[in-house]
Amino acid sequence: MTFLKLALANGASYAELMSTEACRNNLEVNDKEVKEISSGDLKTFSARVLYKGAWGLAYSCTENYAELVAHAIRNAKSMSQNIKIDALPVFSKKFKTAYKINPADISLEEKKESLLKLNNLSKGFKKIASLKLIYSDGSTIRKFENTEGSSLEWSDVYTAFMAWAFAKDSNSREDFLKIKRIRGGYELMKDAASATEEVMEKAEKLLKAEYAKGGHFPIIVDQKLAGVFAHEAVGHACEADLVLSDSSILHGKIGQKIGKDNITIIDDGTTKNWGWTPFDSEGVKAQKTVLVRKGILEGFLHTRESATIFKTEPTGNGRAETLANKVIPRMTNTVIEEGDSTFEEMLAEIKKGYYLKGSAGGQVDPTSGEFLFNAQEGYLIENGELKKYAKGVSLTGNILQTLHNIFLVAKDTDYGTGYCGKAGQLVPVSEASPHIMIKDAKVGGK
Amino acid sequence: MIDTIKNYTKSKAQSYEIFYSENDALNIELNNDETNFVSQGKTAGFGVRVFKDGKMGFSYTNNLSKYREAIDRAVKIAKLNKKDPDFKNFALKKNFTKTNNSDKELESFDAEKFSFFKKEFLGQLKSVNPKIRLSLATYIKNVSNSCIINSEGVDAAEKITANIYEYSIGIKDEGQIQSISLEEGSKKVLHPEIGKEAGERLQQFLNRKKMGSGKFQLLLHPEALSDLLSEAFSFSINAENVQQKKSVYTDSLNKQVMNKAITIIDDARKKNFFSTRSFDHEGTPSQTNKIIENGVLKNFIHSVYTANKQGAKTTGNAYRAINSLPMIMTNNILMEPGKTKDILGEVEDGLFVKSLLGVHTMGRGTGEFSLGVLEGHKVEKGEIKYPVKDVMISGNVFSLLSEVIAISKKCEEGYYGGGFSLPTTLYPKINIVGQKS
């Protein structure tokens, strides 16, 4: 508290101190060779102040809060701004990520042996040219306190596993990647063998796949890709900083119908999925925020600063990748709520179209609302049946048009995890969605 | 500090390497023409590799008071690693001439000086059209002091300055915001005149129209070409991907892999280019390497490890942070200019693509892409007709590079993750999905 008082005594209207202390282990096995075993620790300390309406921040890898506060104030002094934040009630609590098996209890030796064993699974796959397996775990202690009297601590543990198979035959090469991540422990690895086999099967299967033909079709989008669609196409456009700078196509559309009745999209920071943040980078408690309810735009994602401008409550979405970065509105766990349809009903609706599965990445231009997603795999649908296995299937379109074209929503939620990039900062996020069917989508292929 | 770390490491392992790095960074964020966030910080830390009894160990820390623990951890990890017969040595000591990669003016560039830059930049931007706004921007400046010491006698240190400015500018046009996103990177202080160029580029982007679907010639702006190369080409010339058989170039050394009009150089010595440095992050002196010469694949890009593994010479392409092992990445990518003076004049019916949406989703191993066009112009009979919207293109990067029709005489120098100098290139007809026909 001494340094927070120091900040106030030096003219700051608000100040916060933060620290992260992280330990991390990484192992990589590539084609039976151990490529990496590493282990390290990183510490960061930071002070952020609101001084005469401007945010200043300073950080360091050494704990010298007196200097950090002085530098943060100096940085704030270089701008003339009029930023305000509404006061928040005191929020003090300690959080702990739950796990079944503490990764720290498993030796690096055992982790290495298990990766080597998994790598041996490639024996049964003749066309696999290369198999890369990466395991990572870590623990982070994040501390936060501010001049409002809040004091928070989160002792977090994560585990992640990636399997990436490269297949090759005489005329083509394909790869397939799967990453599993949890806020939790080594229990994640119980599914590692099936994930490893799956990527090798899929990579080999893709060798025989034909390229999709571009054009306008009805499509079914699987849970993983639909989740990424909700995140990229809707979630980003709901971030208050983009709305404020007139860079979002959803600017000024609160209360308006932007999609069909069957579509409800929520940001949920409370579920303990990969995007979970018990408190955000500004010490605001995690919550559920409805972005779209039955097709009507209902809310945006806020930092304390943007919430004050919008005269609303902050939503717990103020996130920064590291203590050096600016806090900006970011998603946590994005959810498309279930409807009442089934995958079979969707199939039956389609004479000719595509089934898009898995996400190979996507991007959106929130200003124009244009987006692009690539599926990991696909099927040509003919007369209500899954026919040819297809590769190179992508989906492009405009957010608003597409939301009006979501014809059916199923009741079979599944999850995906990832890192979301914005303004040069990566933060962990997850998506949950059922299958959705879109009429008249623009599909790219060869 | 470095000597203390070195001496302790030396007492624990005969063969070792220390990568020590100090960074002094300034980060400024802008929104709606205003600066609204300034952050500054200094960090220092090191990564240590030890090679003991044929096995490698690696650890890192930025908690310098606990340097012994990190080094002990590396030794412990080496014990449980597998023997690696492909590891011969850390980078060997070689003589080299230093290049100057820091700029005094940029070193002392602070938030106050940035506010002068911003004022002039906005003036230039609005001189094109007063309605243009700087919607969002991030400015990052970094001064890094890195140092590599190893048991082969390498003891190299260098200061490098860099700044990167990423920004989106927009204008309200018929009720809708039209915007473009740009980035600049340099070792020197940026010139505010980039504002005028950006404004003019946005001005040309107004009144976008849909175009029909079909097959059209593709004219790639150097920025769009650098986007595609940075994914598929960089991946395929990376010796690690070659050795793991993930690259299309796996069996292609000294073979014709693209059109003979193309020569591509990876250069870490080109004066004032973004990725220029005196030595790489293993301490190998920087080089100028021909990767593609008249369409023939002449070399891959290497770290010491991959070079030793296939009996090649290292090319100085190792990059790392304190907490990572050396990774192979391109330095400055330079494509030699072609012969075409007026490349636009060569286009009969095509699409001029300046910026793409979703480039990271392309198949890096295959070169296949199916991407949105963020910034593109319809070209007919050698003239730019109109900017396009809702357009998607698909094709294969490697096929394009084989089928290139024309290469411009003029190259553009720029920054995309690393430095580049590239021409504008014209390709035969590819698939374009536009308006529903």
mmCIF file with all atom_site columns, N, CA and C in Angstrom, chain B residues 137-168:
data_model
loop_
_atom_site.group_PDB
_atom_site.id
_atom_site.type_symbol
_atom_site.label_atom_id
_atom_site.label_alt_id
_atom_site.label_comp_id
_atom_site.label_asym_id
_atom_site.label_entity_id
_atom_site.label_seq_id
_atom_site.pdbx_PDB_ins_code
_atom_site.Cartn_x
_atom_site.Cartn_y
_atom_site.Cartn_z
_atom_site.occupancy
_atom_site.B_iso_or_equiv
_atom_site.pdbx_formal_charge
_atom_site.auth_seq_id
_atom_site.auth_comp_id
_atom_site.auth_asym_id
_atom_site.auth_atom_id
_atom_site.pdbx_PDB_model_num
ATOM 1  N N  . ALA B 1 137 ? -3.761 3.171   -33.438 1.00 0.00 ? 137 ALA B N  1
ATOM 2  C CA . ALA B 1 137 ? -2.351 2.999   -33.788 1.00 0.00 ? 137 ALA B CA 1
ATOM 3  C C  . ALA B 1 137 ? -1.549 2.520   -32.589 1.00 0.00 ? 137 ALA B C  1
ATOM 4  N N  . THR B 1 138 ? -0.512 1.765   -32.893 1.00 0.00 ? 138 THR B N  1
ATOM 5  C CA . THR B 1 138 ? 0.422  1.307   -31.871 1.00 0.00 ? 138 THR B CA 1
ATOM 6  C C  . THR B 1 138 ? 1.834  1.657   -32.332 1.00 0.00 ? 138 THR B C  1
ATOM 7  N N  . TYR B 1 139 ? 2.569  2.312   -31.453 1.00 0.00 ? 139 TYR B N  1
ATOM 8  C CA . TYR B 1 139 ? 3.964  2.633   -31.761 1.00 0.00 ? 139 TYR B CA 1
ATOM 9  C C  . TYR B 1 139 ? 4.847  1.922   -30.734 1.00 0.00 ? 139 TYR B C  1
ATOM 10 N N  . ILE B 1 140 ? 5.841  1.208   -31.225 1.00 0.00 ? 140 ILE B N  1
ATOM 11 C CA . ILE B 1 140 ? 6.763  0.520   -30.315 1.00 0.00 ? 140 ILE B CA 1
ATOM 12 C C  . ILE B 1 140 ? 8.199  0.870   -30.695 1.00 0.00 ? 140 ILE B C  1
ATOM 13 N N  . LYS B 1 141 ? 8.952  1.296   -29.715 1.00 0.00 ? 141 LYS B N  1
ATOM 14 C CA . LYS B 1 141 ? 10.377 1.530   -29.946 1.00 0.00 ? 141 LYS B CA 1
ATOM 15 C C  . LYS B 1 141 ? 11.164 0.654   -29.000 1.00 0.00 ? 141 LYS B C  1
ATOM 16 N N  . ASN B 1 142 ? 12.224 0.060   -29.483 1.00 0.00 ? 142 ASN B N  1
ATOM 17 C CA . ASN B 1 142 ? 13.016 -0.799  -28.612 1.00 0.00 ? 142 ASN B CA 1
ATOM 18 C C  . ASN B 1 142 ? 14.507 -0.578  -28.846 1.00 0.00 ? 142 ASN B C  1
ATOM 19 N N  . VAL B 1 143 ? 15.228 -0.497  -27.753 1.00 0.00 ? 143 VAL B N  1
ATOM 20 C CA . VAL B 1 143 ? 16.689 -0.484  -27.842 1.00 0.00 ? 143 VAL B CA 1
ATOM 21 C C  . VAL B 1 143 ? 17.161 -1.769  -27.174 1.00 0.00 ? 143 VAL B C  1
ATOM 22 N N  . SER B 1 144 ? 17.767 -2.638  -27.960 1.00 0.00 ? 144 SER B N  1
ATOM 23 C CA . SER B 1 144 ? 18.202 -3.900  -27.356 1.00 0.00 ? 144 SER B CA 1
ATOM 24 C C  . SER B 1 144 ? 19.723 -3.973  -27.350 1.00 0.00 ? 144 SER B C  1
ATOM 25 N N  . ASN B 1 145 ? 20.231 -4.473  -26.256 1.00 0.00 ? 145 ASN B N  1
ATOM 26 C CA . ASN B 1 145 ? 21.651 -4.767  -26.137 1.00 0.00 ? 145 ASN B CA 1
ATOM 27 C C  . ASN B 1 145 ? 21.752 -6.251  -25.942 1.00 0.00 ? 145 ASN B C  1
ATOM 28 N N  . SER B 1 146 ? 22.228 -6.967  -26.964 1.00 0.00 ? 146 SER B N  1
ATOM 29 C CA . SER B 1 146 ? 22.341 -8.397  -26.734 1.00 0.00 ? 146 SER B CA 1
ATOM 30 C C  . SER B 1 146 ? 23.784 -8.837  -26.841 1.00 0.00 ? 146 SER B C  1
ATOM 31 N N  . CYS B 1 147 ? 24.032 -9.945  -26.222 1.00 0.00 ? 147 CYS B N  1
ATOM 32 C CA . CYS B 1 147 ? 25.400 -10.379 -26.070 1.00 0.00 ? 147 CYS B CA 1
ATOM 33 C C  . CYS B 1 147 ? 25.437 -11.905 -26.100 1.00 0.00 ? 147 CYS B C  1
ATOM 34 N N  . ILE B 1 148 ? 26.330 -12.465 -26.890 1.00 0.00 ? 148 ILE B N  1
ATOM 35 C CA . ILE B 1 148 ? 26.455 -13.924 -26.973 1.00 0.00 ? 148 ILE B CA 1
ATOM 36 C C  . ILE B 1 148 ? 27.879 -14.329 -26.628 1.00 0.00 ? 148 ILE B C  1
ATOM 37 N N  . ILE B 1 149 ? 27.957 -15.231 -25.692 1.00 0.00 ? 149 ILE B N  1
ATOM 38 C CA . ILE B 1 149 ? 29.274 -15.748 -25.284 1.00 0.00 ? 149 ILE B CA 1
ATOM 39 C C  . ILE B 1 149 ? 29.187 -17.263 -25.336 1.00 0.00 ? 149 ILE B C  1
ATOM 40 N N  . ASN B 1 150 ? 30.161 -17.916 -25.944 1.00 0.00 ? 150 ASN B N  1
ATOM 41 C CA . ASN B 1 150 ? 30.130 -19.377 -25.892 1.00 0.00 ? 150 ASN B CA 1
ATOM 42 C C  . ASN B 1 150 ? 31.522 -19.962 -25.696 1.00 0.00 ? 150 ASN B C  1
ATOM 43 N N  . SER B 1 151 ? 31.557 -21.260 -25.511 1.00 0.00 ? 151 SER B N  1
ATOM 44 C CA . SER B 1 151 ? 32.821 -21.930 -25.189 1.00 0.00 ? 151 SER B CA 1
ATOM 45 C C  . SER B 1 151 ? 33.734 -22.090 -26.405 1.00 0.00 ? 151 SER B C  1
ATOM 46 N N  . GLU B 1 152 ? 33.239 -21.699 -27.605 1.00 0.00 ? 152 GLU B N  1
ATOM 47 C CA . GLU B 1 152 ? 34.092 -21.735 -28.799 1.00 0.00 ? 152 GLU B CA 1
ATOM 48 C C  . GLU B 1 152 ? 34.874 -20.430 -28.943 1.00 0.00 ? 152 GLU B C  1
ATOM 49 N N  . GLY B 1 153 ? 34.663 -19.511 -28.007 1.00 0.00 ? 153 GLY B N  1
ATOM 50 C CA . GLY B 1 153 ? 35.395 -18.245 -28.060 1.00 0.00 ? 153 GLY B CA 1
ATOM 51 C C  . GLY B 1 153 ? 34.603 -17.085 -28.616 1.00 0.00 ? 153 GLY B C  1
ATOM 52 N N  . VAL B 1 154 ? 33.345 -17.332 -28.980 1.00 0.00 ? 154 VAL B N  1
ATOM 53 C CA . VAL B 1 154 ? 32.501 -16.219 -29.442 1.00 0.00 ? 154 VAL B CA 1
ATOM 54 C C  . VAL B 1 154 ? 32.205 -15.311 -28.265 1.00 0.00 ? 154 VAL B C  1
ATOM 55 N N  . ASP B 1 155 ? 32.401 -14.024 -28.464 1.00 0.00 ? 155 ASP B N  1
ATOM 56 C CA . ASP B 1 155 ? 32.086 -13.035 -27.432 1.00 0.00 ? 155 ASP B CA 1
ATOM 57 C C  . ASP B 1 155 ? 31.669 -11.777 -28.172 1.00 0.00 ? 155 ASP B C  1
ATOM 58 N N  . ALA B 1 156 ? 30.387 -11.706 -28.511 1.00 0.00 ? 156 ALA B N  1
ATOM 59 C CA . ALA B 1 156 ? 29.907 -10.632 -29.374 1.00 0.00 ? 156 ALA B CA 1
ATOM 60 C C  . ALA B 1 156 ? 28.795 -9.858  -28.702 1.00 0.00 ? 156 ALA B C  1
ATOM 61 N N  . ALA B 1 157 ? 28.818 -8.551  -28.879 1.00 0.00 ? 157 ALA B N  1
ATOM 62 C CA . ALA B 1 157 ? 27.762 -7.717  -28.293 1.00 0.00 ? 157 ALA B CA 1
ATOM 63 C C  . ALA B 1 157 ? 27.353 -6.662  -29.295 1.00 0.00 ? 157 ALA B C  1
ATOM 64 N N  . GLU B 1 158 ? 26.073 -6.345  -29.297 1.00 0.00 ? 158 GLU B N  1
ATOM 65 C CA . GLU B 1 158 ? 25.593 -5.341  -30.242 1.00 0.00 ? 158 GLU B CA 1
ATOM 66 C C  . GLU B 1 158 ? 24.366 -4.628  -29.710 1.00 0.00 ? 158 GLU B C  1
ATOM 67 N N  . LYS B 1 159 ? 24.323 -3.315  -30.026 1.00 0.00 ? 159 LYS B N  1
ATOM 68 C CA . LYS B 1 159 ? 23.136 -2.533  -29.694 1.00 0.00 ? 159 LYS B CA 1
ATOM 69 C C  . LYS B 1 159 ? 22.333 -2.329  -30.981 1.00 0.00 ? 159 LYS B C  1
ATOM 70 N N  . ILE B 1 160 ? 21.035 -2.619  -30.923 1.00 0.00 ? 160 ILE B N  1
ATOM 71 C CA . ILE B 1 160 ? 20.182 -2.426  -32.098 1.00 0.00 ? 160 ILE B CA 1
ATOM 72 C C  . ILE B 1 160 ? 18.970 -1.579  -31.714 1.00 0.00 ? 160 ILE B C  1
ATOM 73 N N  . THR B 1 161 ? 18.699 -0.563  -32.512 1.00 0.00 ? 161 THR B N  1
ATOM 74 C CA . THR B 1 161 ? 17.490 0.238   -32.284 1.00 0.00 ? 161 THR B CA 1
ATOM 75 C C  . THR B 1 161 ? 16.456 -0.140  -33.341 1.00 0.00 ? 161 THR B C  1
ATOM 76 N N  . ALA B 1 162 ? 15.195 -0.078  -32.950 1.00 0.00 ? 162 ALA B N  1
ATOM 77 C CA . ALA B 1 162 ? 14.140 -0.372  -33.918 1.00 0.00 ? 162 ALA B CA 1
ATOM 78 C C  . ALA B 1 162 ? 12.863 0.316   -33.486 1.00 0.00 ? 162 ALA B C  1
ATOM 79 N N  . ASN B 1 163 ? 12.073 0.722   -34.450 1.00 0.00 ? 163 ASN B N  1
ATOM 80 C CA . ASN B 1 163 ? 10.712 1.169   -34.119 1.00 0.00 ? 163 ASN B CA 1
ATOM 81 C C  . ASN B 1 163 ? 9.727  0.704   -35.169 1.00 0.00 ? 163 ASN B C  1
ATOM 82 N N  . ILE B 1 164 ? 8.523  0.361   -34.670 1.00 0.00 ? 164 ILE B N  1
ATOM 83 C CA . ILE B 1 164 ? 7.462  -0.165  -35.514 1.00 0.00 ? 164 ILE B CA 1
ATOM 84 C C  . ILE B 1 164 ? 6.195  0.636   -35.246 1.00 0.00 ? 164 ILE B C  1
ATOM 85 N N  . TYR B 1 165 ? 5.552  1.037   -36.314 1.00 0.00 ? 165 TYR B N  1
ATOM 86 C CA . TYR B 1 165 ? 4.338  1.853   -36.192 1.00 0.00 ? 165 TYR B CA 1
ATOM 87 C C  . TYR B 1 165 ? 3.239  1.182   -37.001 1.00 0.00 ? 165 TYR B C  1
ATOM 88 N N  . GLU B 1 166 ? 2.228  0.656   -36.311 1.00 0.00 ? 166 GLU B N  1
ATOM 89 C CA . GLU B 1 166 ? 1.101  0.002   -36.976 1.00 0.00 ? 166 GLU B CA 1
ATOM 90 C C  . GLU B 1 166 ? -0.108 0.888   -36.804 1.00 0.00 ? 166 GLU B C  1
ATOM 91 N N  . TYR B 1 167 ? -0.797 1.193   -37.891 1.00 0.00 ? 167 TYR B N  1
ATOM 92 C CA . TYR B 1 167 ? -1.921 2.123   -37.743 1.00 0.00 ? 167 TYR B CA 1
ATOM 93 C C  . TYR B 1 167 ? -3.031 1.858   -38.745 1.00 0.00 ? 167 TYR B C  1
ATOM 94 N N  . SER B 1 168 ? -4.237 2.217   -38.324 1.00 0.00 ? 168 SER B N  1
ATOM 95 C CA . SER B 1 168 ? -5.393 2.152   -39.207 1.00 0.00 ? 168 SER B CA 1
ATOM 96 C C  . SER B 1 168 ? -5.910 3.555   -39.401 1.00 0.00 ? 168 SER B C  1
#
